Amino acid sequence: MADDRARAVIGRLRAVDRIDGSAAYEHANSRAPLMREYLRRAARWARAYGAEESWPFFDIAEHVAPEVRTPPDAAAEPDHCLCR
Protein backbone atom coordinates (compact mmCIF):
# COMPACT_ATOMS: atom_id res chain seq x y z
CA MET A 1 0.00 0.00 0.00
CA ALA A 2 2.74 2.49 0.96
CA ASP A 3 4.71 1.39 -2.11
CA ASP A 4 1.75 2.24 -4.34
CA ARG A 5 1.41 5.68 -2.74
CA ALA A 6 5.13 6.37 -3.12
CA ARG A 7 4.99 5.39 -6.78
CA ALA A 8 1.94 7.61 -7.30
CA VAL A 9 3.77 10.60 -5.79
CA ILE A 10 6.85 9.92 -7.90
CA GLY A 11 4.63 9.74 -10.98
CA ARG A 12 3.03 13.11 -10.17
CA LEU A 13 6.44 14.72 -9.62
CA ARG A 14 7.72 13.38 -12.92
CA ALA A 15 4.64 14.70 -14.74
CA VAL A 16 5.40 18.32 -13.79
CA ASP A 17 6.64 20.35 -16.74
CA ARG A 18 9.89 21.98 -15.60
CA ILE A 19 11.28 22.82 -19.03
CA ASP A 20 10.33 26.52 -19.06
CA GLY A 21 12.79 27.99 -16.54
CA SER A 22 11.58 31.53 -17.22
CA ALA A 23 8.00 30.78 -16.15
CA ALA A 24 8.85 31.31 -12.47
CA TYR A 25 9.81 34.90 -13.17
CA GLU A 26 6.38 35.61 -14.59
CA HIS A 27 5.03 35.08 -11.06
CA ALA A 28 7.65 37.05 -9.14
CA ASN A 29 5.04 38.89 -7.07
CA SER A 30 3.68 35.67 -5.60
CA ARG A 31 7.02 34.05 -4.76
CA ALA A 32 7.67 36.01 -1.55
CA PRO A 33 4.18 35.38 -0.08
CA LEU A 34 4.43 31.70 -1.01
CA MET A 35 7.83 31.41 0.70
CA ARG A 36 6.52 33.20 3.78
CA GLU A 37 3.59 30.77 3.94
CA TYR A 38 5.94 27.79 3.51
CA LEU A 39 8.10 29.05 6.39
CA ARG A 40 5.04 29.61 8.60
CA ARG A 41 3.74 26.11 7.97
CA ALA A 42 7.17 24.51 8.32
CA ALA A 43 7.59 26.26 11.68
CA ARG A 44 4.29 24.84 12.91
CA TRP A 45 5.26 21.32 11.80
CA ALA A 46 8.71 21.68 13.35
CA ARG A 47 7.20 22.78 16.65
CA ALA A 48 4.61 19.99 16.59
CA TYR A 49 7.30 17.32 16.10
CA GLY A 50 10.05 18.85 18.25
CA ALA A 51 12.25 19.56 15.24
CA GLU A 52 12.80 23.28 15.76
CA GLU A 53 16.57 22.90 15.44
CA SER A 54 16.11 21.54 11.90
CA TRP A 55 13.82 24.36 10.75
CA PRO A 56 13.28 25.84 8.17
CA PHE A 57 14.28 23.18 5.64
CA PHE A 58 13.83 19.71 7.01
CA ASP A 59 12.20 16.45 6.02
CA ILE A 60 8.78 16.80 7.61
CA ALA A 61 7.77 13.33 6.43
CA GLU A 62 10.73 11.82 8.29
CA HIS A 63 9.30 13.21 11.53
CA VAL A 64 5.65 12.42 10.80
CA ALA A 65 6.08 8.82 9.57
CA PRO A 66 9.70 7.67 9.80
CA GLU A 67 8.69 4.09 9.06
CA VAL A 68 7.56 4.98 5.52
CA ARG A 69 10.30 4.53 2.96
CA THR A 70 10.54 4.89 -0.80
CA PRO A 71 10.38 1.47 -2.44
CA PRO A 72 13.92 0.35 -3.38
CA ASP A 73 13.05 -0.14 -7.05
CA ALA A 74 11.61 3.39 -7.26
CA ALA A 75 14.56 4.88 -5.37
CA ALA A 76 16.96 3.19 -7.78
CA GLU A 77 15.42 4.94 -10.79
CA PRO A 78 17.41 7.92 -12.05
CA ASP A 79 16.04 11.19 -10.73
CA HIS A 80 17.40 13.34 -13.55
CA CYS A 81 13.87 13.60 -14.88
CA LEU A 82 12.86 15.47 -11.70
CA CYS A 83 15.31 18.29 -12.43
CA ARG A 84 14.83 19.13 -16.08
N, CA, C and O of each residue as an XYZ file, in Angstrom:
336
protein
N       0.829     -1.196      0.000
C       0.000      0.000      0.000
C       0.872      1.259      0.000
O       0.667      2.157     -0.817
N       1.847      1.324      0.917
C       2.740      2.487      0.958
C       3.566      2.569     -0.319
O       3.854      3.662     -0.806
N       3.951      1.404     -0.867
C       4.711      1.394     -2.114
C       3.902      2.015     -3.242
O       4.430      2.782     -4.048
N       2.618      1.679     -3.295
C       1.751      2.241     -4.337
C       1.633      3.748     -4.190
O       1.652      4.474     -5.185
N       1.511      4.223     -2.959
C       1.410      5.675     -2.738
C       2.704      6.370     -3.117
O       2.679      7.444     -3.718
N       3.835      5.770     -2.773
C       5.127      6.374     -3.118
C       5.284      6.444     -4.631
O       5.751      7.452     -5.162
N       4.898      5.383     -5.321
C       4.995      5.391     -6.780
C       4.065      6.434     -7.385
O       4.415      7.075     -8.376
N       2.885      6.608     -6.799
C       1.944      7.609     -7.299
C       2.523      9.015     -7.147
O       2.397      9.839     -8.053
N       3.152      9.291     -6.014
C       3.767     10.602     -5.793
C       4.910     10.818     -6.781
O       5.025     11.889     -7.377
N       5.741      9.818     -6.951
C       6.850      9.925     -7.901
C       6.315     10.189     -9.304
O       6.877     10.998    -10.042
N       5.243      9.516     -9.671
C       4.630      9.741    -10.976
C       4.137     11.162    -11.146
O       4.316     11.758    -12.208
N       3.511     11.720    -10.102
C       3.028     13.106    -10.175
C       4.195     14.086    -10.280
O       4.117     15.059    -11.031
N       5.269     13.841     -9.541
C       6.437     14.722     -9.619
C       7.063     14.682    -11.010
O       7.480     15.711    -11.543
N       7.125     13.504    -11.584
C       7.718     13.375    -12.915
C       6.840     13.998    -13.996
O       7.340     14.352    -15.064
N       5.558     14.134    -13.741
C       4.643     14.695    -14.739
C       4.699     16.222    -14.795
O       4.179     16.820    -15.737
N       5.321     16.860    -13.806
C       5.402     18.316    -13.790
C       6.313     18.793    -14.908
O       7.408     18.264    -15.100
N       5.852     19.794    -15.642
C       6.641     20.349    -16.745
C       7.601     21.390    -16.174
O       7.177     22.468    -15.761
N       8.892     21.067    -16.152
C       9.892     21.981    -15.604
C      10.805     22.547    -16.690
O      11.860     23.104    -16.386
N      10.412     22.409    -17.927
C      11.276     22.821    -19.028
C      11.406     24.332    -19.132
O      12.492     24.836    -19.416
N      10.319     25.064    -18.907
C      10.334     26.519    -19.060
C      10.862     27.174    -17.786
O      10.091     27.474    -16.874
N      12.166     27.395    -17.722
C      12.786     27.995    -16.542
C      12.413     29.442    -16.332
O      12.554     29.950    -15.220
N      11.945     30.124    -17.355
C      11.580     31.534    -17.217
C      10.177     31.723    -16.655
O       9.816     32.832    -16.264
N       9.383     30.661    -16.609
C       8.001     30.778    -16.145
C       7.921     31.272    -14.700
O       6.991     31.999    -14.350
N       8.873     30.891    -13.869
C       8.849     31.306    -12.466
C       8.938     32.818    -12.332
O       8.375     33.400    -11.404
N       9.638     33.446    -13.248
C       9.809     34.900    -13.167
C       8.558     35.654    -13.566
O       8.416     36.837    -13.254
N       7.657     34.984    -14.247
C       6.383     35.606    -14.593
C       5.495     35.757    -13.370
O       4.515     36.502    -13.402
N       5.827     35.056    -12.293
C       5.034     35.079    -11.063
C       5.866     35.608     -9.891
O       5.706     35.157     -8.757
N       6.735     36.544    -10.165
C       7.651     37.054     -9.141
C       6.906     37.639     -7.947
O       7.372     37.519     -6.815
N       5.770     38.262     -8.177
C       5.035     38.892     -7.074
C       4.476     37.882     -6.086
O       4.250     38.220     -4.924
N       4.250     36.665     -6.516
C       3.682     35.674     -5.600
C       4.745     34.833     -4.903
O       4.432     34.117     -3.952
N       5.984     34.903     -5.352
C       7.021     34.049     -4.760
C       7.286     34.377     -3.296
O       7.402     33.465     -2.479
N       7.384     35.644     -2.950
C       7.666     36.009     -1.549
C       6.528     35.578     -0.617
O       6.799     34.982      0.425
N       5.257     35.862     -0.958
C       4.181     35.384     -0.080
C       4.135     33.858      0.026
O       3.832     33.323      1.092
N       4.432     33.155     -1.067
C       4.434     31.696     -1.009
C       5.554     31.191     -0.096
O       5.354     30.241      0.661
N       6.721     31.817     -0.163
C       7.827     31.412      0.699
C       7.503     31.698      2.156
O       7.789     30.882      3.032
N       6.912     32.845      2.414
C       6.521     33.199      3.780
C       5.532     32.174      4.329
O       5.638     31.756      5.483
N       4.572     31.771      3.500
C       3.591     30.771      3.938
C       4.257     29.415      4.164
O       3.918     28.711      5.116
N       5.209     29.041      3.293
C       5.935     27.795      3.507
C       6.650     27.834      4.861
O       6.569     26.881      5.636
N       7.349     28.935      5.142
C       8.099     29.049      6.394
C       7.174     28.995      7.603
O       7.506     28.382      8.617
N       6.010     29.638      7.495
C       5.035     29.612      8.598
C       4.577     28.180      8.867
O       4.552     27.726     10.011
N       4.217     27.484      7.801
C       3.735     26.112      7.968
C       4.846     25.183      8.445
O       4.617     24.330      9.304
N       6.041     25.341      7.897
C       7.168     24.506      8.319
C       7.470     24.734      9.800
O       7.811     23.790     10.512
N       7.348     25.966     10.265
C       7.591     26.262     11.681
C       6.567     25.547     12.565
O       6.912     25.028     13.626
N       5.332     25.525     12.130
C       4.294     24.835     12.913
C       4.560     23.338     12.968
O       4.433     22.722     14.026
N       4.937     22.739     11.810
C       5.257     21.317     11.797
C       6.482     21.038     12.660
O       6.502     20.065     13.414
N       7.491     21.876     12.554
C       8.706     21.679     13.347
C       8.390     21.728     14.835
O       8.893     20.909     15.604
N       7.571     22.671     15.240
C       7.198     22.782     16.655
C       6.392     21.565     17.091
O       6.602     21.038     18.183
N       5.471     21.117     16.242
C       4.613     19.986     16.591
C       5.407     18.695     16.769
O       5.022     17.835     17.561
N       6.511     18.555     16.038
C       7.297     17.325     16.095
C       8.642     17.510     16.792
O       9.513     16.645     16.700
N       8.816     18.639     17.491
C      10.047     18.850     18.246
C      11.278     18.928     17.372
O      12.353     18.476     17.765
N      11.129     19.500     16.186
C      12.250     19.564     15.241
C      12.662     21.005     14.973
O      13.127     21.325     13.879
N      12.497     21.871     15.960
C      12.802     23.284     15.758
C      14.239     23.532     15.316
O      14.506     24.461     14.554
N      15.174     22.693     15.798
C      16.575     22.901     15.444
C      16.840     22.601     13.963
O      17.856     23.035     13.421
N      15.950     21.875     13.316
C      16.109     21.545     11.895
C      15.400     22.533     10.973
O      15.604     22.501      9.760
N      14.584     23.394     11.526
C      13.818     24.358     10.750
C      14.770     25.355     10.109
O      15.784     25.663     10.735
N      14.532     25.882      8.922
C      13.277     25.842      8.169
C      13.204     24.742      7.123
O      12.104     24.399      6.690
N      14.322     24.176      6.702
C      14.284     23.178      5.636
C      14.636     21.822      6.208
O      15.806     21.507      6.429
N      13.617     21.031      6.443
C      13.832     19.710      7.011
C      12.818     18.748      6.405
O      11.832     19.166      5.797
N      13.069     17.483      6.574
C      12.201     16.454      6.024
C      11.048     16.220      6.985
O      11.156     15.437      7.929
N       9.950     16.906      6.735
C       8.783     16.801      7.611
C       8.290     15.358      7.652
O       7.942     14.846      8.716
N       8.262     14.710      6.501
C       7.774     13.329      6.431
C       8.586     12.401      7.327
O       8.038     11.467      7.912
N       9.871     12.650      7.435
C      10.726     11.825      8.290
C      10.285     11.901      9.744
O      10.420     10.925     10.482
N       9.765     13.037     10.161
C       9.301     13.206     11.535
C       7.882     12.682     11.723
O       7.550     12.151     12.782
N       7.049     12.829     10.701
C       5.651     12.425     10.801
C       5.521     10.904     10.727
O       4.810     10.307     11.535
N       6.198     10.273      9.767
C       6.082      8.824      9.568
C       7.431      8.249      9.175
O       7.640      7.905      8.012
N       8.351      8.140     10.126
C       9.701      7.668      9.799
C       9.743      6.239      9.271
O      10.722      5.837      8.641
N       8.698      5.479      9.522
C       8.695      4.090      9.060
C       8.388      3.966      7.559
O       8.613      2.908      6.972
N       7.885      5.017      6.948
C       7.557      4.982      5.524
C       8.812      5.269      4.717
O       9.493      6.269      4.942
N       9.106      4.394      3.789
C      10.295      4.534      2.959
C       9.917      4.415      1.490
O       8.920      3.784      1.140
N      10.721      5.027      0.647
C      10.543      4.890     -0.796
C      10.897      3.461     -1.187
O      11.914      2.930     -0.740
N      10.065      2.833     -2.018
C      10.378      1.470     -2.445
C      11.752      1.426     -3.125
O      12.067      2.312     -3.919
N      12.569      0.414     -2.829
C      13.922      0.346     -3.385
C      13.971      0.442     -4.902
O      14.865      1.084     -5.452
N      13.016     -0.189     -5.587
C      13.051     -0.136     -7.046
C      12.757      1.268     -7.558
O      13.307      1.678     -8.580
N      11.902      2.009     -6.865
C      11.608      3.392     -7.260
C      12.782      4.303     -6.914
O      13.102      5.217     -7.673
N      13.419      4.061     -5.781
C      14.564      4.880     -5.372
C      15.755      4.669     -6.293
O      16.588      5.563     -6.446
N      15.842      3.499     -6.906
C      16.965      3.191     -7.780
C      16.836      3.846     -9.148
O      17.816      3.943     -9.887
N      15.619      4.300     -9.492
C      15.423      4.942    -10.790
C      16.172      6.271    -10.818
O      16.249      6.962     -9.802
N      16.720      6.629    -11.967
C      17.409      7.920    -12.054
C      16.441      9.068    -11.795
O      15.305      9.055    -12.268
N      16.901     10.050    -11.044
C      16.035     11.185    -10.731
C      16.323     12.394    -11.611
O      15.845     13.493    -11.332
N      17.099     12.198    -12.668
C      17.398     13.338    -13.552
C      16.128     13.907    -14.153
O      16.086     15.085    -14.506
N      15.093     13.090    -14.276
C      13.871     13.598    -14.881
C      13.128     14.531    -13.926
O      12.218     15.238    -14.357
N      13.490     14.553    -12.644
C      12.859     15.467    -11.699
C      13.467     16.869    -11.772
O      12.894     17.815    -11.232
N      14.604     17.011    -12.423
C      15.314     18.294    -12.426
C      15.584     18.788    -13.829
O      16.683     19.265    -14.115
N      14.629     18.687    -14.689
C      14.835     19.132    -16.076
C      15.137     20.588    -16.161
O      15.335     21.114    -17.256
